[in-house]
Coordinates of N, CA and C in Angstrom, one line a residue:
M1125 N 60.4 -15.2 -6.7 CA 60.3 -15.4 -8.2 C 59.1 -16.2 -8.6
Y1126 N 58.9 -17.3 -7.8 CA 57.8 -18.2 -8.1 C 56.4 -17.4 -8.0
K1127 N 56.3 -16.6 -6.9 CA 55.1 -15.8 -6.7 C 54.9 -14.8 -7.9
V1128 N 56.0 -14.2 -8.4 CA 55.9 -13.3 -9.5 C 55.4 -14.0 -10.7
K1129 N 55.9 -15.2 -11.0 CA 55.5 -16.0 -12.1 C 54.0 -16.3 -12.0
K1130 N 53.5 -16.7 -10.8 CA 52.1 -17.0 -10.7 C 51.2 -15.8 -10.9
L1131 N 51.7 -14.6 -10.5 CA 51.0 -13.3 -10.7 C 50.9 -13.0 -12.2
I1132 N 52.0 -13.2 -12.9 CA 52.0 -13.0 -14.3 C 51.1 -13.9 -15.0
A1133 N 51.1 -15.2 -14.6 CA 50.2 -16.2 -15.3 C 48.8 -15.8 -15.0
F1134 N 48.5 -15.3 -13.8 CA 47.1 -14.9 -13.4 C 46.6 -13.8 -14.3
S1135 N 47.6 -12.8 -14.5 CA 47.2 -11.6 -15.3 C 47.0 -11.9 -16.7
K1136 N 47.6 -13.0 -17.2 CA 47.4 -13.4 -18.6 C 46.2 -14.4 -18.8
D1137 N 45.6 -14.8 -17.8 CA 44.5 -15.8 -17.9 C 43.4 -15.1 -18.7
K1138 N 42.8 -15.8 -19.7 CA 41.8 -15.3 -20.5 C 40.6 -14.8 -19.8
R1139 N 40.2 -15.6 -18.7 CA 39.0 -15.3 -17.9 C 39.2 -13.9 -17.2
V1140 N 40.4 -13.7 -16.7 CA 40.7 -12.4 -16.0 C 40.7 -11.3 -17.0
L1141 N 41.2 -11.5 -18.2 CA 41.3 -10.5 -19.2 C 39.8 -10.1 -19.7
I1142 N 39.0 -11.1 -19.8 CA 37.6 -10.9 -20.2 C 36.9 -10.0 -19.2
V1143 N 37.0 -10.4 -17.9 CA 36.4 -9.6 -16.8 C 36.8 -8.1 -16.8
F1144 N 38.2 -7.9 -16.9 CA 38.7 -6.5 -17.0 C 38.2 -5.8 -18.3
G1145 N 38.2 -6.6 -19.4 CA 37.7 -6.0 -20.6 C 36.3 -5.5 -20.5
L1146 N 35.4 -6.4 -20.0 CA 34.0 -6.0 -19.8 C 33.9 -4.8 -18.9
L1147 N 34.7 -4.7 -17.8 CA 34.7 -3.6 -16.9 C 35.1 -2.3 -17.6
I1148 N 36.1 -2.4 -18.4 CA 36.5 -1.1 -19.1 C 35.4 -0.7 -20.1
V1149 N 34.8 -1.7 -20.8 CA 33.7 -1.3 -21.7 C 32.5 -0.7 -21.0
A1150 N 32.2 -1.2 -19.8 CA 31.1 -0.7 -19.0 C 31.4 0.7 -18.6
I1151 N 32.7 1.0 -18.1 CA 33.1 2.3 -17.7 C 32.9 3.3 -18.9
L1152 N 33.4 2.9 -20.0 CA 33.3 3.8 -21.2 C 31.9 4.1 -21.5
L1153 N 31.0 3.1 -21.5 CA 29.6 3.3 -21.8 C 28.9 4.3 -20.8
L1154 N 29.3 4.1 -19.5 CA 28.7 4.9 -18.5 C 29.2 6.4 -18.6
R1155 N 30.5 6.5 -19.0 CA 31.0 7.9 -19.2 C 30.2 8.6 -20.4
E1156 N 29.9 7.7 -21.3 CA 29.1 8.3 -22.5 C 27.8 8.7 -22.0
G1157 N 27.2 8.0 -21.0 CA 25.9 8.4 -20.4 C 26.0 9.7 -19.7
K1158 N 27.2 10.1 -19.2 CA 27.3 11.4 -18.6 C 27.2 12.5 -19.6
V1159 N 27.7 12.3 -20.8 CA 27.5 13.3 -21.9 C 26.1 13.4 -22.3
I1160 N 25.3 12.3 -22.3 CA 23.9 12.4 -22.8 C 23.0 12.9 -21.7
N1161 N 23.2 12.4 -20.4 CA 22.2 12.7 -19.4 C 22.7 13.8 -18.4
G1162 N 23.9 14.2 -18.5 CA 24.4 15.3 -17.7 C 25.1 14.8 -16.4
D1163 N 25.7 15.8 -15.7 CA 26.5 15.5 -14.5 C 25.7 14.9 -13.4
E1164 N 24.5 15.4 -13.2 CA 23.7 14.9 -12.1 C 23.4 13.4 -12.2
F1165 N 23.0 13.0 -13.4 CA 22.8 11.6 -13.6 C 24.1 10.8 -13.3
Y1166 N 25.2 11.3 -13.8 CA 26.5 10.5 -13.7 C 26.8 10.4 -12.2
N1167 N 26.8 11.6 -11.5 CA 27.2 11.6 -10.1 C 26.3 10.7 -9.2
N1168 N 25.0 10.9 -9.4 CA 24.0 10.2 -8.5 C 23.9 8.7 -8.8
F1169 N 23.6 8.4 -10.1 CA 23.3 7.0 -10.5 C 24.6 6.2 -10.8
V1170 N 25.5 6.8 -11.5 CA 26.7 6.0 -11.9 C 27.7 5.9 -10.8
V1171 N 28.2 7.1 -10.3 CA 29.2 7.1 -9.3 C 28.6 6.6 -7.9
G1172 N 27.4 7.0 -7.6 CA 26.9 6.6 -6.3 C 26.3 5.2 -6.2
S1173 N 25.9 4.6 -7.4 CA 25.3 3.3 -7.3 C 25.9 2.3 -8.2
I1174 N 26.1 2.5 -9.5 CA 26.6 1.5 -10.4 C 28.1 1.1 -10.1
F1175 N 28.9 2.2 -9.9 CA 30.3 1.9 -9.7 C 30.6 1.0 -8.5
P1176 N 30.0 1.3 -7.3 CA 30.2 0.4 -6.2 C 29.8 -1.0 -6.4
E1177 N 28.6 -1.2 -7.1 CA 28.2 -2.5 -7.5 C 29.1 -3.2 -8.4
M1178 N 29.6 -2.5 -9.4 CA 30.5 -3.1 -10.3 C 31.8 -3.6 -9.7
I1179 N 32.4 -2.7 -8.8 CA 33.6 -3.0 -8.1 C 33.4 -4.2 -7.2
G1180 N 32.3 -4.3 -6.5 CA 32.0 -5.4 -5.7 C 31.9 -6.7 -6.4
V1181 N 31.2 -6.7 -7.6 CA 31.1 -7.9 -8.4 C 32.4 -8.4 -8.9
V1182 N 33.2 -7.4 -9.4 CA 34.5 -7.8 -9.9 C 35.4 -8.3 -8.8
A1183 N 35.4 -7.7 -7.7 CA 36.2 -8.2 -6.5 C 35.8 -9.6 -6.1
E1184 N 34.5 -9.9 -6.1 CA 34.0 -11.2 -5.8 C 34.5 -12.2 -6.8
L1185 N 34.4 -11.9 -8.1 CA 34.8 -12.8 -9.2 C 36.3 -13.1 -9.1
I1186 N 37.1 -12.1 -8.8 CA 38.5 -12.3 -8.7 C 38.8 -13.2 -7.5
F1187 N 38.1 -12.9 -6.4 CA 38.4 -13.7 -5.2 C 38.0 -15.2 -5.4
V1188 N 36.9 -15.4 -6.0 CA 36.5 -16.8 -6.3 C 37.4 -17.5 -7.2
Y1189 N 37.8 -16.7 -8.3 CA 38.8 -17.3 -9.2 C 40.1 -17.6 -8.6
L1190 N 40.6 -16.8 -7.7 CA 41.9 -17.0 -7.0 C 41.8 -18.3 -6.2
I1191 N 40.7 -18.5 -5.5 CA 40.5 -19.7 -4.6 C 40.5 -20.9 -5.5
F1192 N 39.7 -20.9 -6.6 CA 39.7 -22.1 -7.4 C 41.0 -22.3 -8.2
S1193 N 41.6 -21.3 -8.5 CA 42.9 -21.4 -9.2 C 44.0 -22.0 -8.3
Y1194 N 43.9 -21.6 -7.0 CA 44.9 -22.1 -6.0 C 44.6 -23.6 -5.8
I1195 N 43.4 -24.0 -5.7 CA 43.0 -25.4 -5.5 C 43.5 -26.2 -6.7
E1196 N 43.2 -25.7 -7.9 CA 43.6 -26.4 -9.1 C 45.1 -26.5 -9.2
Q1197 N 45.8 -25.5 -8.9 CA 47.3 -25.5 -8.9 C 47.9 -26.5 -8.0
N1198 N 47.3 -26.6 -6.8 CA 47.8 -27.5 -5.8 C 47.5 -29.0 -6.3
R1199 N 46.3 -29.2 -6.9 CA 46.0 -30.5 -7.4 C 47.0 -30.9 -8.5
K1200 N 47.3 -30.0 -9.4 CA 48.2 -30.3 -10.5 C 49.6 -30.6 -10.0
Q1201 N 50.0 -29.8 -9.0 CA 51.4 -30.0 -8.4 C 51.5 -31.3 -7.7
K1202 N 50.5 -31.7 -7.0 CA 50.5 -33.0 -6.3 C 50.5 -34.2 -7.4
E1203 N 49.8 -34.0 -8.5 CA 49.8 -35.0 -9.5 C 51.2 -35.1 -10.2
I1204 N 51.8 -34.0 -10.4 CA 53.2 -34.0 -11.0 C 54.1 -34.7 -10.1
I1205 N 54.1 -34.4 -8.8 CA 55.0 -35.0 -7.8 C 54.7 -36.5 -7.8
E1206 N 53.5 -36.9 -7.8 CA 53.1 -38.3 -7.8 C 53.7 -39.0 -9.0
N1207 N 53.5 -38.4 -10.2 CA 54.1 -39.0 -11.4 C 55.6 -39.1 -11.4
E1208 N 56.2 -38.1 -10.8 CA 57.7 -38.2 -10.7 C 58.1 -39.4 -9.8
R1209 N 57.4 -39.6 -8.7 CA 57.7 -40.7 -7.8 C 57.5 -42.0 -8.4
R1210 N 56.4 -42.1 -9.2 CA 56.2 -43.4 -9.9 C 57.3 -43.7 -10.9
A1211 N 57.7 -42.7 -11.6 CA 58.8 -42.9 -12.6 C 60.1 -43.2 -11.9
R1212 N 60.4 -42.5 -10.8 CA 61.6 -42.7 -10.0 C 61.7 -44.1 -9.5
S1213 N 60.6 -44.7 -9.1 CA 60.6 -46.1 -8.6 C 61.1 -47.1 -9.6
Y1214 N 60.8 -46.8 -10.9 CA 61.3 -47.7 -12.0 C 62.8 -47.6 -12.1
L1215 N 63.3 -46.4 -12.0 CA 64.7 -46.2 -12.1 C 65.4 -46.8 -10.9
R1216 N 64.8 -46.7 -9.7 CA 65.4 -47.3 -8.5 C 65.5 -48.8 -8.8
F1217 N 64.5 -49.4 -9.4 CA 64.5 -50.9 -9.6 C 65.8 -51.3 -10.4
F1218 N 66.1 -50.4 -11.4 CA 67.2 -50.7 -12.3 C 68.5 -50.7 -11.5
V1219 N 68.7 -49.7 -10.6 CA 69.9 -49.6 -9.8 C 70.0 -50.7 -8.8
V1220 N 68.9 -51.0 -8.1 CA 68.9 -52.0 -7.1 C 69.2 -53.4 -7.8
D1221 N 68.6 -53.6 -9.0 CA 68.9 -54.9 -9.6 C 70.4 -55.0 -9.9
L1222 N 71.0 -54.0 -10.3 CA 72.5 -54.0 -10.5 C 73.2 -54.4 -9.2
L1223 N 72.7 -53.8 -8.1 CA 73.4 -54.0 -6.8 C 73.1 -55.5 -6.4
R1224 N 72.1 -56.1 -6.9 CA 71.8 -57.5 -6.6 C 72.9 -58.5 -7.2
H1225 N 73.6 -58.0 -8.1 CA 74.7 -58.8 -8.7 C 75.9 -58.8 -7.7
K1226 N 76.0 -59.8 -6.9 CA 76.9 -59.8 -5.7 C 78.3 -59.4 -6.0
P1227 N 79.0 -59.9 -7.0 CA 80.3 -59.5 -7.3 C 80.4 -58.0 -7.5
L1228 N 79.5 -57.4 -8.1 CA 79.5 -56.0 -8.4 C 79.2 -55.2 -7.1
L1229 N 78.3 -55.7 -6.3 CA 78.0 -55.0 -5.0 C 79.2 -55.1 -4.1
D1230 N 79.8 -56.3 -4.0 CA 80.9 -56.4 -3.1 C 82.1 -55.5 -3.5
K1231 N 82.3 -55.4 -4.8 CA 83.4 -54.5 -5.3 C 83.1 -53.0 -4.9
C1232 N 81.8 -52.6 -5.1 CA 81.4 -51.2 -4.8 C 81.6 -50.9 -3.3
C1233 N 81.2 -51.9 -2.5 CA 81.3 -51.7 -1.0 C 82.7 -51.7 -0.6
L1234 N 83.6 -52.5 -1.2 CA 85.0 -52.5 -0.9 C 85.7 -51.2 -1.2
E1235 N 85.3 -50.7 -2.4 CA 86.0 -49.5 -2.9 C 85.4 -48.2 -2.3
E1236 N 84.2 -48.2 -1.9 CA 83.5 -47.1 -1.3 C 82.9 -47.4 0.0
K1237 N 83.6 -47.1 1.1 CA 83.2 -47.5 2.5 C 81.8 -46.9 2.8
E1238 N 81.5 -45.8 2.3 CA 80.2 -45.1 2.6 C 79.0 -45.9 2.1
L1239 N 79.3 -46.9 1.2 CA 78.2 -47.7 0.6 C 78.1 -49.1 1.3
F1240 N 78.8 -49.2 2.4 CA 78.9 -50.5 3.0 C 77.5 -50.9 3.6
F1241 N 76.6 -49.9 3.9 CA 75.3 -50.2 4.4 C 74.5 -51.0 3.4
L1242 N 74.9 -51.1 2.2 CA 74.2 -51.8 1.2 C 74.6 -53.3 1.1
Q1243 N 75.7 -53.6 1.8 CA 76.4 -54.9 1.7 C 75.4 -56.1 1.7
N1244 N 74.6 -56.2 2.6 CA 73.7 -57.4 2.7 C 72.3 -57.1 2.3
N1245 N 72.0 -55.9 1.9 CA 70.6 -55.6 1.5 C 70.6 -54.4 0.5
P1246 N 70.7 -54.7 -0.8 CA 70.7 -53.6 -1.8 C 69.4 -52.8 -1.8
E1247 N 68.3 -53.4 -1.2 CA 67.0 -52.7 -1.2 C 67.1 -51.4 -0.3
K1248 N 68.2 -51.3 0.4 CA 68.3 -50.1 1.3 C 68.6 -48.8 0.4
F1249 N 68.9 -49.1 -0.8 CA 69.1 -47.9 -1.7 C 67.7 -47.5 -2.1
K1250 N 67.2 -46.3 -1.6 CA 65.8 -45.9 -1.8 C 65.7 -44.8 -2.9
F1251 N 66.8 -44.2 -3.4 CA 66.7 -43.3 -4.5 C 65.8 -42.1 -4.2
Y1252 N 65.8 -41.6 -2.9 CA 65.0 -40.5 -2.5 C 65.5 -39.2 -3.2
D1253 N 64.6 -38.3 -3.6 CA 65.1 -37.1 -4.3 C 65.9 -36.2 -3.3
F1254 N 65.7 -36.3 -2.0 CA 66.4 -35.4 -1.1 C 67.7 -36.0 -0.7
Q1255 N 68.1 -37.1 -1.3 CA 69.4 -37.7 -1.0 C 70.3 -37.7 -2.3
Y1256 N 70.2 -36.6 -3.0 CA 70.9 -36.5 -4.3 C 72.4 -36.9 -4.2
D1257 N 73.1 -36.4 -3.2 CA 74.5 -36.7 -3.1 C 74.8 -38.2 -2.9
L1258 N 74.0 -38.9 -2.1 CA 74.1 -40.3 -1.9 C 73.8 -41.1 -3.2
N1259 N 72.7 -40.7 -3.9 CA 72.3 -41.3 -5.1 C 73.5 -41.2 -6.2
S1260 N 74.1 -40.0 -6.2 CA 75.2 -39.8 -7.1 C 76.4 -40.7 -6.8
R1261 N 76.7 -40.8 -5.5 CA 77.9 -41.7 -5.1 C 77.6 -43.1 -5.5
V1262 N 76.4 -43.6 -5.3 CA 76.1 -45.0 -5.6 C 76.2 -45.2 -7.1
I1263 N 75.6 -44.3 -7.9 CA 75.5 -44.5 -9.3 C 76.9 -44.3 -9.9
N1264 N 77.7 -43.4 -9.4 CA 79.1 -43.2 -9.9 C 79.9 -44.4 -9.7
K1265 N 79.8 -45.0 -8.5 CA 80.6 -46.2 -8.1 C 80.2 -47.4 -9.0
L1266 N 78.9 -47.5 -9.2 CA 78.4 -48.6 -10.0 C 79.0 -48.5 -11.4
S1267 N 78.9 -47.3 -12.0 CA 79.3 -47.0 -13.3 C 80.8 -47.3 -13.4
E1268 N 81.6 -46.9 -12.4 CA 83.0 -47.2 -12.4 C 83.4 -48.6 -12.4
E1269 N 82.7 -49.4 -11.5 CA 83.0 -50.8 -11.3 C 82.5 -51.7 -12.4
L1270 N 81.5 -51.3 -13.1 CA 80.9 -52.1 -14.2 C 82.0 -52.4 -15.2
Q1271 N 82.8 -51.5 -15.5 CA 83.9 -51.7 -16.5 C 84.9 -52.7 -16.1
T1272 N 85.2 -52.7 -14.8 CA 86.3 -53.6 -14.3 C 85.8 -55.0 -14.1
L1273 N 84.4 -55.2 -14.0 CA 83.9 -56.5 -13.8 C 83.1 -57.0 -15.0
E1274 N 83.4 -56.4 -16.1 CA 82.6 -56.9 -17.3 C 82.9 -58.3 -17.6
N1275 N 81.8 -59.1 -17.7 CA 81.8 -60.5 -18.0 C 80.4 -60.9 -18.5
E1276 N 80.3 -62.1 -19.0 CA 79.0 -62.6 -19.6 C 78.0 -62.7 -18.5
A1277 N 78.3 -63.1 -17.3 CA 77.4 -63.3 -16.2 C 76.7 -61.9 -15.9
L1278 N 77.5 -60.9 -15.8 CA 77.0 -59.6 -15.5 C 76.2 -59.0 -16.6
C1279 N 76.6 -59.2 -17.8 CA 75.8 -58.8 -19.0 C 74.5 -59.5 -19.1
N1280 N 74.5 -60.8 -18.8 CA 73.2 -61.5 -18.8 C 72.3 -61.0 -17.7
H1281 N 72.8 -60.7 -16.6 CA 72.1 -60.2 -15.4 C 71.4 -58.9 -15.8
I1282 N 72.1 -58.0 -16.5 CA 71.6 -56.7 -16.9 C 70.5 -56.9 -17.9
R1283 N 70.8 -57.7 -18.9 CA 69.9 -57.9 -20.1 C 68.5 -58.5 -19.6
K1284 N 68.6 -59.4 -18.6 CA 67.4 -60.0 -18.1 C 66.5 -59.0 -17.5
H1285 N 67.1 -58.1 -16.7 CA 66.3 -57.1 -16.0 C 65.6 -56.2 -17.1
V1286 N 66.4 -55.7 -18.0 CA 65.9 -54.9 -19.1 C 64.8 -55.5 -19.9
E1287 N 65.0 -56.8 -20.2 CA 63.9 -57.5 -20.9 C 62.6 -57.5 -20.2
I1288 N 62.7 -57.7 -18.9 CA 61.5 -57.7 -18.0 C 60.8 -56.3 -17.9
E1289 N 61.6 -55.3 -17.8 CA 61.1 -54.0 -17.4 C 60.9 -53.0 -18.6
L1290 N 61.5 -53.3 -19.8 CA 61.4 -52.4 -20.9 C 60.0 -51.9 -21.3
N1291 N 59.1 -52.9 -21.4 CA 57.7 -52.5 -21.8 C 57.1 -51.6 -20.7
A1292 N 57.3 -51.9 -19.5 CA 56.8 -51.1 -18.4 C 57.3 -49.6 -18.5
L1293 N 58.6 -49.5 -18.7 CA 59.3 -48.2 -18.8 C 58.7 -47.5 -20.0
Q1294 N 58.5 -48.1 -21.1 CA 57.9 -47.5 -22.3 C 56.5 -47.0 -22.1
S1295 N 55.7 -47.8 -21.3 CA 54.3 -47.4 -21.0 C 54.3 -46.2 -20.1
M1296 N 55.4 -45.8 -19.4 CA 55.5 -44.7 -18.5 C 55.7 -43.4 -19.2
L1297 N 55.9 -43.4 -20.5 CA 56.2 -42.2 -21.3 C 55.2 -41.1 -21.1
P1298 N 53.8 -41.4 -21.3 CA 52.8 -40.4 -21.1 C 52.8 -39.8 -19.7
V1299 N 53.2 -40.6 -18.7 CA 53.2 -40.1 -17.3 C 54.4 -39.2 -17.1
V1300 N 55.5 -39.6 -17.6 CA 56.7 -38.7 -17.5 C 56.6 -37.4 -18.2
S1301 N 55.9 -37.4 -19.4 CA 55.7 -36.2 -20.1 C 54.9 -35.1 -19.4
Q1302 N 54.2 -35.5 -18.3 CA 53.5 -34.6 -17.5 C 54.3 -34.0 -16.4
I1303 N 55.5 -34.5 -16.2 CA 56.4 -33.9 -15.2 C 57.1 -32.7 -15.7
S1304 N 57.9 -32.8 -16.7 CA 58.6 -31.7 -17.4 C 59.2 -32.1 -18.7
K1305 N 59.5 -31.2 -19.5 CA 60.2 -31.5 -20.8 C 61.5 -32.2 -20.6
E1306 N 62.2 -31.7 -19.6 CA 63.6 -32.2 -19.3 C 63.5 -33.7 -18.8
H1307 N 62.5 -34.0 -18.0 CA 62.3 -35.4 -17.5 C 61.9 -36.3 -18.7
F1308 N 61.1 -35.7 -19.6 CA 60.6 -36.5 -20.7 C 61.8 -36.8 -21.7
K1309 N 62.6 -35.9 -22.0 CA 63.7 -36.1 -22.8 C 64.7 -37.1 -22.2
T1310 N 64.9 -37.0 -20.9 CA 65.8 -37.9 -20.3 C 65.3 -39.3 -20.3
W1311 N 64.0 -39.4 -20.1 CA 63.3 -40.8 -20.1 C 63.4 -41.4 -21.5
Q1312 N 63.3 -40.6 -22.6 CA 63.4 -41.1 -23.9 C 64.8 -41.7 -24.2
R1313 N 65.9 -41.0 -23.7 CA 67.2 -41.4 -23.8 C 67.5 -42.7 -23.0
I1314 N 66.9 -42.8 -21.9 CA 67.0 -44.0 -21.1 C 66.4 -45.2 -21.8
L1315 N 65.2 -45.0 -22.4 CA 64.6 -46.0 -23.2 C 65.5 -46.4 -24.4
Y1316 N 66.1 -45.4 -25.0 CA 66.9 -45.7 -26.2 C 68.1 -46.6 -25.8
F1317 N 68.8 -46.3 -24.8 CA 70.0 -47.1 -24.4 C 69.5 -48.4 -23.8
M1318 N 68.4 -48.5 -23.2 CA 67.9 -49.8 -22.7 C 67.5 -50.7 -23.9
S1319 N 67.0 -50.1 -24.9 CA 66.6 -50.8 -26.2 C 67.9 -51.4 -26.8
L1320 N 69.0 -50.7 -26.7 CA 70.3 -51.2 -27.2 C 70.8 -52.4 -26.4
I1321 N 70.6 -52.2 -25.1 CA 70.9 -53.3 -24.1 C 70.1 -54.6 -24.5
H1322 N 68.8 -54.4 -24.7 CA 67.9 -55.5 -25.0 C 68.4 -56.2 -26.2
R1323 N 68.9 -55.5 -27.2 CA 69.4 -56.1 -28.4 C 70.8 -56.7 -28.3
G1324 N 71.4 -56.5 -27.1 CA 72.7 -57.1 -26.9 C 73.9 -56.2 -27.4
D1325 N 73.6 -54.9 -27.7 CA 74.7 -54.1 -28.2 C 75.4 -53.4 -27.0
N1326 N 76.7 -53.7 -26.9 CA 77.6 -53.0 -25.9 C 76.9 -52.8 -24.6
T1327 N 76.6 -54.0 -24.0 CA 75.7 -53.9 -22.7 C 76.3 -53.1 -21.6
I1328 N 77.6 -53.2 -21.3 CA 78.2 -52.5 -20.2 C 78.2 -51.0 -20.6
S1329 N 78.7 -50.6 -21.8 CA 78.8 -49.2 -22.2 C 77.4 -48.6 -22.1
N1330 N 76.4 -49.2 -22.6 CA 75.0 -48.6 -22.6 C 74.4 -48.6 -21.2
T1331 N 74.8 -49.5 -20.4 CA 74.3 -49.5 -19.0 C 74.9 -48.3 -18.3
K1332 N 76.1 -48.0 -18.6 CA 76.7 -46.8 -18.0 C 76.0 -45.5 -18.5
K1333 N 75.6 -45.5 -19.7 CA 74.8 -44.4 -20.2 C 73.5 -44.3 -19.6
V1334 N 72.8 -45.4 -19.3 CA 71.6 -45.4 -18.6 C 71.8 -44.8 -17.2
L1335 N 72.8 -45.2 -16.5 CA 73.1 -44.7 -15.2 C 73.3 -43.2 -15.2
A1336 N 74.0 -42.7 -16.2 CA 74.2 -41.3 -16.4 C 72.9 -40.5 -16.5
K1337 N 72.0 -41.1 -17.3 CA 70.7 -40.5 -17.5 C 69.8 -40.5 -16.3
I1338 N 70.0 -41.6 -15.5 CA 69.3 -41.7 -14.2 C 69.7 -40.5 -13.3
K1339 N 71.0 -40.3 -13.3 CA 71.5 -39.1 -12.5 C 70.9 -37.8 -13.1
S1340 N 70.8 -37.7 -14.4 CA 70.2 -36.5 -15.0 C 68.8 -36.3 -14.5
F1341 N 68.0 -37.4 -14.5 CA 66.6 -37.4 -14.0 C 66.6 -36.9 -12.6
D1342 N 67.5 -37.4 -11.8 CA 67.5 -37.0 -10.4 C 67.8 -35.5 -10.3
L1343 N 68.7 -35.0 -11.1 CA 69.1 -33.6 -11.1 C 68.0 -32.7 -11.6
N1344 N 67.3 -33.2 -12.6 CA 66.1 -32.4 -13.1 C 65.1 -32.2 -12.0
T1345 N 64.8 -33.3 -11.3 CA 63.9 -33.2 -10.2 C 64.4 -32.2 -9.1
K1346 N 65.6 -32.2 -8.8 CA 66.2 -31.3 -7.8 C 66.0 -29.9 -8.2
K1347 N 66.2 -29.6 -9.5 CA 66.0 -28.2 -10.0 C 64.6 -27.8 -10.1
K1348 N 63.7 -28.7 -10.6 CA 62.3 -28.3 -10.8 C 61.6 -28.1 -9.5
F1349 N 61.8 -28.9 -8.5 CA 61.1 -28.9 -7.3 C 61.9 -28.2 -6.1
N1350 N 63.0 -27.7 -6.5 CA 63.9 -27.0 -5.5 C 64.1 -27.9 -4.3
V1351 N 64.5 -29.2 -4.5 CA 64.7 -30.2 -3.5 C 65.9 -29.9 -2.7
R1352 N 65.8 -29.8 -1.4 CA 67.0 -29.6 -0.5 C 67.6 -30.9 0.0
Q1353 N 68.9 -30.9 -0.1 CA 69.6 -32.1 0.3 C 69.4 -32.4 1.8
R1354 N 69.1 -33.6 2.1 CA 69.0 -34.1 3.5 C 69.8 -35.4 3.7
T1355 N 70.2 -35.6 4.9 CA 71.0 -36.8 5.2 C 70.0 -37.9 5.7

């Protein structure tokens, strides 16, 4: 399917259409020359000489275009992936900072044995795109336990992180917009809920909404880049 889409995009490229347009015009003009100069002129000069030259030139142009198009496509793809990883690192910081709140981390590890590897080092949560299932388990458990441990110390911990990181997250909007529309919309919602946290509005409730959007960001990446789950 991906190769078919690339072929369709290639066929719609204006440069390709111009080349084929000029080729058609040239063929029509040369056929008109047959009417004026006769069959001998057409067979010897046009068919025997001009047509092979034209086909060769067009083939070379298409070949060169395909090479440069492939190089440009790869460059853009690498840039998109790099932008996604930069944005992902900011979301990871938010989750890791929540895990640094020891009562919350202890409760998560107690309730979810598979998260025990985070017990003494929250930094082990890497938020890799190929660990979507693990990311979901960590985020789901955090969201679940936030409600049970709601207190002023936890709210202050969350607001402090948001206060520090909010401007940086806002500055990432142009970067995220280059990944995909879905990523950009999700990032906007994350900023909205973080702004509410920064104002002190329903800190725990809005933190859970941020976590839900972080999961959405991860899912968007999984779909866009066809990421395969790995352990």
